[in-house]
CSV table of C-alpha atoms and ligand atoms in Angstrom, one decimal:
chain,number,residue,atom,x,y,z
A,1,MET,CA,33.7,63.7,41.2
A,2,ALA,CA,32.4,66.9,42.7
A,3,ALA,CA,28.8,67.6,43.8
A,4,GLU,CA,26.7,70.1,42.0
A,5,TYR,CA,23.5,71.5,43.5
A,6,GLN,CA,21.1,73.6,41.5
A,7,SER,CA,19.2,76.6,42.9
A,8,ILE,CA,16.0,76.0,40.9
A,9,ARG,CA,14.3,72.6,40.6
A,10,LYS,CA,11.1,71.3,39.2
A,11,GLU,CA,11.0,67.7,40.4
A,12,ILE,CA,12.6,65.2,42.8
A,13,ALA,CA,13.5,61.8,41.4
A,14,GLY,CA,11.2,62.5,38.4
A,15,VAL,CA,8.2,63.6,40.4
A,16,PRO,CA,7.0,67.2,40.2
A,17,VAL,CA,7.6,69.1,43.5
A,18,GLU,CA,4.1,70.5,43.5
A,19,LYS,CA,2.6,67.1,43.2
A,20,LEU,CA,4.6,65.8,46.1
A,21,ALA,CA,3.8,68.9,48.2
A,22,THR,CA,0.0,68.6,47.7
A,23,GLU,CA,-0.7,64.8,47.7
A,24,PHE,CA,0.9,63.5,50.8
A,25,GLY,CA,-0.2,65.7,53.7
A,26,GLY,CA,1.2,69.0,52.6
A,27,THR,CA,4.5,70.7,53.5
A,28,PRO,CA,6.9,70.4,55.2
A,29,LEU,CA,7.5,67.0,53.6
A,30,PHE,CA,10.6,64.8,53.6
A,31,VAL,CA,11.1,63.1,50.2
A,32,TYR,CA,13.6,60.2,49.8
A,33,ASP,CA,14.9,58.8,46.6
A,34,ALA,CA,15.4,55.0,46.9
A,35,ASP,CA,17.8,54.9,43.9
A,36,VAL,CA,20.3,57.1,45.7
A,37,ILE,CA,20.2,54.9,48.8
A,38,LYS,CA,20.7,51.8,46.7
A,39,ALA,CA,23.7,53.4,44.9
A,40,ARG,CA,25.3,54.4,48.2
A,41,CYS,CA,24.9,50.9,49.6
A,42,ALA,CA,26.3,49.3,46.4
A,43,SER,CA,29.4,51.6,46.5
A,44,LEU,CA,30.6,50.0,49.7
A,45,ARG,CA,30.8,46.5,48.4
A,46,GLU,CA,34.6,46.5,49.1
A,47,PHE,CA,33.9,46.1,52.8
A,48,GLY,CA,33.2,42.7,54.3
A,49,THR,CA,30.3,44.0,56.3
A,50,VAL,CA,28.4,47.2,56.0
A,51,ARG,CA,26.2,48.3,58.9
A,52,PHE,CA,23.8,51.1,58.7
A,53,ALA,CA,23.9,53.4,61.7
A,54,GLN,CA,20.2,53.9,61.8
A,55,LYS,CA,20.2,56.8,64.1
A,56,ALA,CA,20.9,59.0,61.0
A,57,CYS,CA,17.5,58.0,59.6
A,58,PRO,CA,15.4,55.4,61.4
A,59,ASN,CA,12.2,55.4,59.3
A,60,LEU,CA,11.1,51.7,58.9
A,61,ALA,CA,10.7,51.9,55.2
A,62,ILE,CA,14.2,53.3,54.8
A,63,LEU,CA,15.5,50.6,57.1
A,64,LYS,CA,13.8,47.9,55.2
A,65,LEU,CA,15.1,49.2,51.9
A,66,ILE,CA,18.6,49.2,53.3
A,67,LYS,CA,18.2,45.7,54.7
A,68,GLU,CA,17.2,44.5,51.2
A,69,GLN,CA,20.6,45.8,49.9
A,70,GLY,CA,22.4,43.3,52.2
A,71,VAL,CA,23.4,45.9,54.7
A,72,LYS,CA,23.3,45.0,58.4
A,73,VAL,CA,22.3,47.5,61.1
A,74,ASP,CA,23.7,49.3,64.2
A,75,ALA,CA,21.4,50.3,67.1
A,76,VAL,CA,22.2,52.6,69.9
A,77,SER,CA,19.1,52.2,72.0
A,78,ALA,CA,16.3,49.8,72.9
A,79,GLY,CA,14.1,51.6,70.5
A,80,GLU,CA,16.5,51.1,67.6
A,81,ILE,CA,16.9,47.4,68.4
A,82,LEU,CA,13.1,47.1,68.2
A,83,ARG,CA,13.0,49.0,64.9
A,84,ALA,CA,15.6,46.6,63.5
A,85,LEU,CA,13.6,43.6,64.7
A,86,ALA,CA,10.4,45.1,63.3
A,87,VAL,CA,11.7,45.2,59.7
A,88,GLY,CA,13.0,41.6,60.0
A,89,TYR,CA,16.6,41.8,61.0
A,90,LYS,CA,17.7,38.8,63.0
A,91,PRO,CA,19.4,39.5,66.3
A,92,GLU,CA,22.8,38.4,64.9
A,93,GLU,CA,22.5,41.1,62.2
A,94,ILE,CA,22.1,43.8,64.7
A,95,ALA,CA,24.9,45.5,66.7
A,96,TYR,CA,24.1,47.4,69.9
A,97,THR,CA,26.7,50.2,70.3
A,98,ALA,CA,26.6,52.3,73.4
A,99,ASP,CA,28.6,53.6,76.4
A,100,ILE,CA,25.9,52.4,78.8
A,101,PHE,CA,23.1,50.0,79.1
A,102,ASP,CA,19.8,51.4,80.2
A,103,ASP,CA,17.4,48.9,81.7
A,104,ASP,CA,15.4,48.6,78.5
A,105,ALA,CA,18.5,47.9,76.4
A,106,LEU,CA,20.0,45.3,78.8
A,107,GLU,CA,16.7,43.5,79.0
A,108,LEU,CA,16.5,43.3,75.2
A,109,VAL,CA,20.1,42.1,74.5
A,110,THR,CA,19.7,39.4,77.1
A,111,GLY,CA,16.2,38.6,76.1
A,112,LYS,CA,14.3,39.2,72.8
A,113,ALA,CA,17.4,40.3,70.9
A,114,PHE,CA,19.8,37.8,72.5
A,115,GLY,CA,22.5,37.0,70.0
A,116,CYS,CA,22.9,40.5,68.8
A,117,VAL,CA,26.4,41.9,68.7
A,118,VAL,CA,27.1,43.8,71.9
A,119,ASN,CA,29.7,46.6,71.3
A,120,VAL,CA,30.6,47.9,74.7
A,121,GLY,CA,31.9,51.4,75.3
A,122,SER,CA,32.6,51.2,79.1
A,123,PRO,CA,34.1,48.6,81.5
A,124,ASP,CA,30.8,48.8,83.5
A,125,MET,CA,28.8,47.5,80.5
A,126,ILE,CA,30.9,44.3,80.5
A,127,TYR,CA,30.3,43.7,84.2
A,128,GLN,CA,26.6,44.4,83.9
A,129,LEU,CA,26.2,42.2,80.9
A,130,GLY,CA,28.1,39.3,82.5
A,131,LEU,CA,25.8,39.5,85.6
A,132,ALA,CA,22.6,39.7,83.5
A,133,LEU,CA,23.6,36.8,81.3
A,134,GLY,CA,24.4,34.5,84.2
A,135,ASP,CA,25.0,31.0,82.9
A,136,ARG,CA,24.6,32.2,79.4
A,137,ALA,CA,27.7,34.4,79.7
A,138,ASP,CA,30.1,31.5,79.1
A,139,GLY,CA,31.4,31.7,75.5
A,140,PHE,CA,29.6,35.0,74.8
A,141,GLU,CA,31.6,37.1,72.3
A,142,LEU,CA,31.7,40.9,72.6
A,143,THR,CA,33.1,43.7,70.6
A,144,MET,CA,34.6,46.7,72.2
A,145,ARG,CA,34.6,50.3,71.1
A,146,VAL,CA,38.0,51.9,71.7
A,147,ASN,CA,38.8,55.6,72.4
A,148,PRO,CA,42.3,55.8,71.0
A,149,GLY,CA,43.0,59.1,72.8
A,150,PHE,CA,42.5,61.4,69.9
A,151,GLY,CA,39.5,62.2,67.8
A,152,HIS,CA,38.1,63.9,64.7
A,153,GLY,CA,34.7,65.5,63.9
A,154,HIS,CA,33.2,68.3,61.9
A,155,SER,CA,32.3,70.2,65.1
A,156,LYS,CA,33.0,70.1,68.8
A,157,LYS,CA,29.7,68.4,69.3
A,158,THR,CA,30.5,65.6,66.8
A,159,ASN,CA,34.0,64.9,67.9
A,160,THR,CA,34.2,61.2,68.8
A,161,GLY,CA,37.6,60.6,70.4
A,162,GLY,CA,40.1,62.1,72.9
A,163,PRO,CA,40.1,62.6,76.6
A,164,LEU,CA,37.0,64.8,76.5
A,165,SER,CA,35.0,62.4,74.5
A,166,LYS,CA,32.6,60.1,76.5
A,167,HIS,CA,32.7,57.5,73.8
A,168,GLY,CA,34.5,54.1,73.9
A,169,VAL,CA,36.9,52.4,76.3
A,170,TRP,CA,39.9,54.5,77.1
A,171,PHE,CA,42.9,52.8,75.6
A,172,SER,CA,44.7,52.2,78.9
A,173,GLN,CA,41.6,50.3,80.3
A,174,ILE,CA,41.5,47.8,77.5
A,175,HIS,CA,43.3,45.1,79.5
A,176,GLN,CA,41.1,45.5,82.4
A,177,CYS,CA,38.1,45.0,80.1
A,178,VAL,CA,39.6,41.8,78.7
A,179,GLN,CA,40.0,40.5,82.2
A,180,THR,CA,36.5,41.5,83.3
A,181,ALA,CA,35.1,39.7,80.2
A,182,GLU,CA,37.1,36.6,81.0
A,183,HIS,CA,35.9,36.6,84.6
A,184,PHE,CA,32.5,35.8,83.2
A,185,GLY,CA,33.7,33.4,80.6
A,186,MET,CA,33.1,36.0,77.8
A,187,ASP,CA,35.6,37.0,75.1
A,188,ILE,CA,36.3,40.2,73.3
A,189,THR,CA,36.6,39.2,69.7
A,190,GLY,CA,36.0,42.5,67.9
A,191,LEU,CA,37.3,46.0,68.0
A,192,HIS,CA,35.6,49.2,66.9
A,193,MET,CA,36.8,52.7,66.5
A,194,HIS,CA,34.3,55.3,65.4
A,195,ILE,CA,36.4,58.5,64.9
A,196,GLY,CA,34.8,60.1,61.9
A,197,SER,CA,37.9,60.7,59.8
A,198,GLY,CA,36.5,59.6,56.4
A,199,SER,CA,37.6,62.7,54.5
A,200,ASP,CA,41.0,63.2,56.2
A,201,PHE,CA,43.4,60.6,54.9
A,202,GLU,CA,46.3,61.6,57.0
A,203,HIS,CA,44.3,61.3,60.1
A,204,LEU,CA,42.8,58.0,58.9
A,205,ALA,CA,46.3,56.6,58.5
A,206,GLN,CA,46.8,57.4,62.2
A,207,VAL,CA,43.6,55.7,63.1
A,208,CYS,CA,44.5,52.5,61.2
A,209,GLU,CA,47.9,52.5,62.9
A,210,MET,CA,46.3,52.8,66.3
A,211,MET,CA,43.8,50.1,65.6
A,212,GLU,CA,46.6,47.8,64.5
A,213,CYS,CA,48.4,48.5,67.8
A,214,VAL,CA,45.3,47.9,70.0
A,215,ALA,CA,44.5,44.7,68.1
A,216,THR,CA,48.1,43.4,68.4
A,217,ALA,CA,48.0,44.1,72.2
A,218,ILE,CA,44.8,42.1,72.6
A,219,GLY,CA,46.0,39.4,70.4
A,220,SER,CA,44.6,36.8,68.0
A,221,ARG,CA,41.2,36.5,69.7
A,222,ILE,CA,40.3,39.5,67.5
A,223,LYS,CA,38.2,38.3,64.5
A,224,SER,CA,36.5,41.6,63.4
A,225,ILE,CA,37.4,45.2,63.1
A,226,SER,CA,35.0,48.0,62.6
A,227,CYS,CA,36.2,51.3,61.4
A,228,GLY,CA,33.0,53.0,62.4
A,229,GLY,CA,31.1,55.6,60.4
A,230,GLY,CA,32.0,59.2,59.5
A,231,LEU,CA,32.1,58.7,55.7
A,232,PRO,CA,31.4,62.2,54.4
A,233,THR,CA,28.7,63.5,52.0
A,234,PRO,CA,29.3,66.8,50.2
A,235,TYR,CA,26.9,69.5,51.2
A,236,HIS,CA,28.4,72.3,49.1
A,237,THR,CA,28.6,72.5,45.3
A,238,GLY,CA,32.2,71.7,44.3
A,239,GLU,CA,32.9,69.4,47.2
A,240,GLU,CA,34.2,66.0,46.2
A,241,TYR,CA,32.3,62.8,46.8
A,242,PHE,CA,33.8,60.3,49.2
A,243,ASP,CA,36.7,58.3,47.8
A,244,VAL,CA,35.7,54.8,48.8
A,245,ALA,CA,38.7,53.1,47.1
A,246,ARG,CA,41.3,55.2,48.8
A,247,TYR,CA,39.6,54.7,52.2
A,248,THR,CA,39.4,50.9,51.9
A,249,GLU,CA,42.9,50.7,50.6
A,250,LEU,CA,44.3,52.0,53.8
A,251,TRP,CA,42.1,49.7,55.9
A,252,HIS,CA,42.8,46.7,53.8
A,253,LYS,CA,46.5,47.2,54.4
A,254,SER,CA,46.1,47.2,58.2
A,255,ILE,CA,43.8,44.2,58.1
A,256,ALA,CA,46.2,42.2,55.9
A,257,SER,CA,49.1,42.9,58.3
A,258,LEU,CA,46.9,41.7,61.3
A,259,GLU,CA,45.8,38.6,59.3
A,260,ALA,CA,49.4,37.8,58.7
A,261,SER,CA,50.4,38.0,62.3
A,262,PHE,CA,47.2,36.3,63.7
A,263,GLY,CA,47.0,33.6,61.0
A,264,HIS,CA,43.3,33.9,60.4
A,265,LYS,CA,40.9,36.1,58.5
A,266,ILE,CA,39.6,39.3,60.0
A,267,GLU,CA,36.3,40.8,58.9
A,268,LEU,CA,36.4,44.5,58.1
A,269,GLU,CA,33.2,46.4,59.0
A,270,THR,CA,32.1,49.9,58.2
A,271,GLU,CA,29.2,51.6,59.9
A,272,PRO,CA,28.0,54.6,57.9
A,273,GLY,CA,25.0,56.6,58.9
A,274,ARG,CA,25.1,59.9,57.0
A,275,TYR,CA,26.8,58.5,53.8
A,276,LEU,CA,24.0,56.0,53.0
A,277,VAL,CA,21.1,58.5,53.3
A,278,ALA,CA,22.1,62.2,53.4
A,279,ASP,CA,21.8,63.1,49.8
A,280,SER,CA,18.8,60.8,49.2
A,281,CYS,CA,16.4,63.3,50.7
A,282,SER,CA,15.0,66.8,50.4
A,283,LEU,CA,12.8,68.7,52.8
A,284,VAL,CA,10.1,70.4,50.8
A,285,THR,CA,8.8,73.6,52.5
A,286,LYS,CA,6.5,76.4,51.3
A,287,ILE,CA,7.3,80.1,51.5
A,288,GLN,CA,4.6,81.6,53.7
A,289,ALA,CA,5.8,85.1,54.0
A,290,ILE,CA,8.5,87.4,52.5
A,291,LYS,CA,9.7,90.3,54.7
A,292,LYS,CA,12.1,93.1,54.1
A,293,GLN,CA,13.8,94.7,57.0
A,294,GLU,CA,16.2,97.4,55.9
A,295,GLU,CA,18.6,95.6,53.5
A,296,ASN,CA,17.6,92.1,54.7
A,297,VAL,CA,15.1,90.0,52.8
A,298,PHE,CA,13.5,87.0,54.7
A,299,TYR,CA,11.9,84.0,53.1
A,300,LEU,CA,9.9,82.5,55.9
A,301,VAL,CA,8.9,78.9,55.4
A,302,ASP,CA,6.6,76.4,57.1
A,303,ALA,CA,9.5,74.2,58.4
A,304,GLY,CA,11.6,75.1,61.4
A,305,PHE,CA,14.4,73.6,63.4
A,306,THR,CA,11.8,71.2,64.8
A,307,HIS,CA,11.9,69.5,61.4
A,308,LEU,CA,15.5,70.1,60.4
A,309,PRO,CA,17.7,71.0,63.4
A,310,ARG,CA,21.2,70.8,61.9
A,311,PRO,CA,21.7,74.5,61.1
A,312,MET,CA,20.5,75.5,64.6
A,313,LEU,CA,22.6,72.8,66.3
A,314,TYR,CA,25.9,72.9,64.4
A,315,GLY,CA,25.6,75.8,62.0
A,316,SER,CA,25.4,73.2,59.3
A,317,TYR,CA,25.0,74.2,55.6
A,318,HIS,CA,22.2,72.7,53.5
A,319,PRO,CA,21.9,73.5,49.8
A,320,ILE,CA,18.6,75.3,49.1
A,321,SER,CA,16.6,75.4,45.9
A,322,ILE,CA,13.4,77.0,44.8
A,323,ALA,CA,10.6,75.1,43.0
A,324,TYR,CA,8.0,77.5,41.5
A,325,ASN,CA,4.5,76.8,42.4
A,326,PRO,CA,2.5,76.5,39.1
A,327,VAL,CA,-0.4,78.4,40.7
A,328,ASN,CA,1.9,81.4,41.0
A,329,GLY,CA,2.8,81.2,37.3
A,330,GLY,CA,6.6,81.4,37.8
A,331,PRO,CA,8.8,84.1,39.2
A,332,THR,CA,7.7,87.7,38.9
A,333,LYS,CA,11.4,88.7,38.5
A,334,GLN,CA,14.3,86.8,37.0
A,335,GLY,CA,17.6,86.5,38.8
A,336,THR,CA,18.7,86.1,42.4
A,337,GLN,CA,18.8,88.1,45.6
A,338,GLU,CA,20.5,87.6,49.0
A,339,VAL,CA,18.0,86.3,51.6
A,340,ILE,CA,17.8,84.9,55.1
A,341,VAL,CA,15.7,81.8,55.4
A,342,GLY,CA,13.7,81.3,58.6
A,343,GLY,CA,11.0,79.1,60.0
A,344,PRO,CA,7.8,79.5,62.0
A,345,LEU,CA,9.1,78.9,65.6
A,346,CYS,CA,9.1,81.4,68.5
A,347,GLU,CA,12.8,81.3,68.8
A,348,SER,CA,15.4,83.6,67.2
A,349,GLY,CA,17.6,80.6,66.3
A,350,ASP,CA,15.0,79.3,63.9
A,351,VAL,CA,17.0,80.2,60.9
A,352,PHE,CA,18.3,77.8,58.2
A,353,THR,CA,20.9,80.2,56.9
A,354,GLN,CA,23.3,80.4,59.9
A,355,GLU,CA,26.8,79.4,60.7
A,356,GLU,CA,28.4,77.8,63.7
A,357,GLY,CA,27.8,80.0,66.8
A,358,GLY,CA,24.4,81.1,65.5
A,359,VAL,CA,25.7,83.8,63.2
A,360,VAL,CA,22.9,84.6,60.7
A,361,VAL,CA,24.1,84.8,57.1
A,362,ARG,CA,22.5,85.6,53.8
A,363,ARG,CA,22.2,83.2,50.9
A,364,GLU,CA,21.9,84.0,47.2
A,365,LEU,CA,18.7,82.5,46.0
A,366,PRO,CA,16.3,83.0,43.1
A,367,PHE,CA,13.6,85.6,43.4
A,368,ALA,CA,10.4,83.9,44.7
A,369,ASN,CA,6.9,84.6,45.8
A,370,VAL,CA,4.8,83.5,48.7
A,371,GLY,CA,3.4,80.1,47.8
A,372,ASP,CA,6.5,78.9,46.0
A,373,TYR,CA,8.4,75.9,47.4
A,374,LEU,CA,11.8,76.1,49.1
A,375,VAL,CA,13.6,72.8,49.1
A,376,LEU,CA,16.2,72.1,51.8
A,377,GLU,CA,18.5,69.5,50.2
A,378,VAL,CA,20.8,66.8,51.5
A,379,ALA,CA,18.3,66.4,54.3
A,380,GLY,CA,18.4,62.6,54.8
A,381,ALA,CA,20.8,62.3,57.7
A,382,TYR,CA,20.2,63.7,61.2
A,383,CYS,CA,17.3,65.8,60.0
A,384,SER,CA,14.0,64.0,60.4
A,385,ALA,CA,15.8,61.7,62.9
A,386,MET,CA,16.4,64.7,65.2
A,387,ALA,CA,13.1,66.4,64.8
A,388,SER,CA,11.1,67.4,67.9
A,389,ASN,CA,7.6,68.5,68.9
A,390,TYR,CA,8.9,71.9,70.3
A,391,ASN,CA,6.2,74.5,69.9
A,392,SER,CA,3.8,71.6,69.5
A,393,LYS,CA,4.7,71.4,65.8
A,394,PHE,CA,3.6,68.1,64.2
A,395,LEU,CA,6.3,65.8,62.8
A,396,ALA,CA,6.4,66.1,59.0
A,397,PRO,CA,5.2,63.3,56.7
A,398,GLU,CA,7.7,61.3,54.7
A,399,VAL,CA,7.6,60.0,51.2
A,400,LEU,CA,9.8,57.4,49.5
A,401,ILE,CA,10.2,57.5,45.7
A,402,GLU,CA,11.1,54.2,44.1
A,403,GLY,CA,11.1,53.6,40.3
A,404,GLY,CA,9.4,57.0,39.8
A,405,VAL,CA,6.6,56.1,42.1
A,406,PRO,CA,6.2,58.1,45.4
A,407,ARG,CA,4.6,56.5,48.4
A,408,LEU,CA,3.8,57.7,51.8
A,409,VAL,CA,6.1,56.1,54.4
A,410,ARG,CA,5.2,58.2,57.4
A,411,LYS,CA,1.9,60.1,57.9
A,412,LYS,CA,1.9,63.6,59.1
A,413,GLN,CA,1.7,63.5,62.9
A,414,SER,CA,-1.8,64.1,64.3
A,415,PHE,CA,-2.8,66.2,67.3
A,416,GLU,CA,-4.2,63.0,68.9
A,417,HIS,CA,-0.7,61.3,68.5
A,418,LEU,CA,1.0,64.4,69.8
A,419,ILE,CA,-0.9,64.3,73.1
A,420,ALA,CA,-1.4,60.5,73.3
A,421,ASN,CA,0.7,60.0,76.4
A,422,GLU,CA,-0.4,63.0,78.3
A,423,ILE,CA,-2.7,62.7,81.3
A,424,PHE,CA,-4.8,65.5,82.8
B,1,LIG,C1,26.7,58.0,64.7
B,1,LIG,C2,27.5,56.7,64.6
B,1,LIG,C3,27.8,56.2,63.4
B,1,LIG,C4,27.5,56.9,62.1
B,1,LIG,O1,28.1,58.1,61.9
B,1,LIG,P1,28.1,58.9,60.5
B,1,LIG,O2,28.9,60.1,60.7
B,1,LIG,O3,26.6,59.3,60.3
B,1,LIG,O4,28.5,57.9,59.5
B,1,LIG,C5,28.5,55.1,63.3
B,1,LIG,N1,28.8,54.4,64.4
B,1,LIG,C6,28.5,54.8,65.6
B,1,LIG,C7,28.8,54.0,66.8
B,1,LIG,C8,27.8,56.0,65.8
B,1,LIG,O5,27.5,56.4,67.0
């Protein structure tokens, strides 16, 4: 099935846009639809374990909702481990995946979060963990992220394998890692490969083959295999939704062949971030100015790359729709025009309609007036999560709609909160 995004909308998950925009702290406002998140979680039932890569969208209410769907969680920092614990995940339901330990993370995985899965991405981590665990290292089981020597990703900045990628243990160092672990009495019982090839099935077949090779080389101590995240979400109308069945079929084949040669069951894990949340969310903004410069029309809105940084970082495309503000009484002109959509920041890159390399492009959007709402869609993954306080902009409030009822799940940031840690 292909995605279809509309250029005019009245409501989000059954709630009028103007109601959302006025009752929860104003715009910009992130609005999440719980039903979409639940459906995405349910669609991955074919996997033994589904783990949410919370870095895509770490709001506690979203995390709790995802936990209630029986999904485990991945954490890439001390803060993310603490978020997982805060919503009630047990340590054994949390995986810490990283290429280093910082002091905070090492203290947590050997202390308050002891028992969480440690997924190491460098030989140094094994050594540091062994030392920190001391007597408790004996019998400790680790998983290891492998860099198979090739990668895949939608931009140079999101490529996750190959000799220039910092992620994972380089394939020729795997044996050294096994030995280091054994030196401390620890064992590597799981493998992990996050390459991000969810939409490219030829490449995926290559990944499965490589995983089989690595697992075979390490031997029957392997009990779990994680194929990482990277499951795609369509951002353009006409793009196909992810083919879960085809994806799992390839993996199940590899797992079955390893199970046959090892003589025991192997747990297949997937670790999506984007897929579970991306199209559950819209960023509602308000058009504050409309400017015309020669042939270019600008819709300037009250959200910037401080709220939604993906276009500025990667030239990413987000569908955009207009929601007319009832106080404006609808459009003064029917039809569409080509516009550039920009934000409020003192930075020329603060444009939502741009392509990779910062090339500003025009988008065909309905005629609109100052005061109408402009909705940036498919804004659930790596949007709010990557927001910043640049220009001292306040982080946007967030609302979750469940069963037609919207509720505030993050307040608009206050000035007091913005400066809370500053000393003068
Ligand atoms: C970012 C990340 C993911 C999730 O990636 P998506 O493309 O959002 O699915 C999964 N696993 C690890 C280790 C990651 O770093």
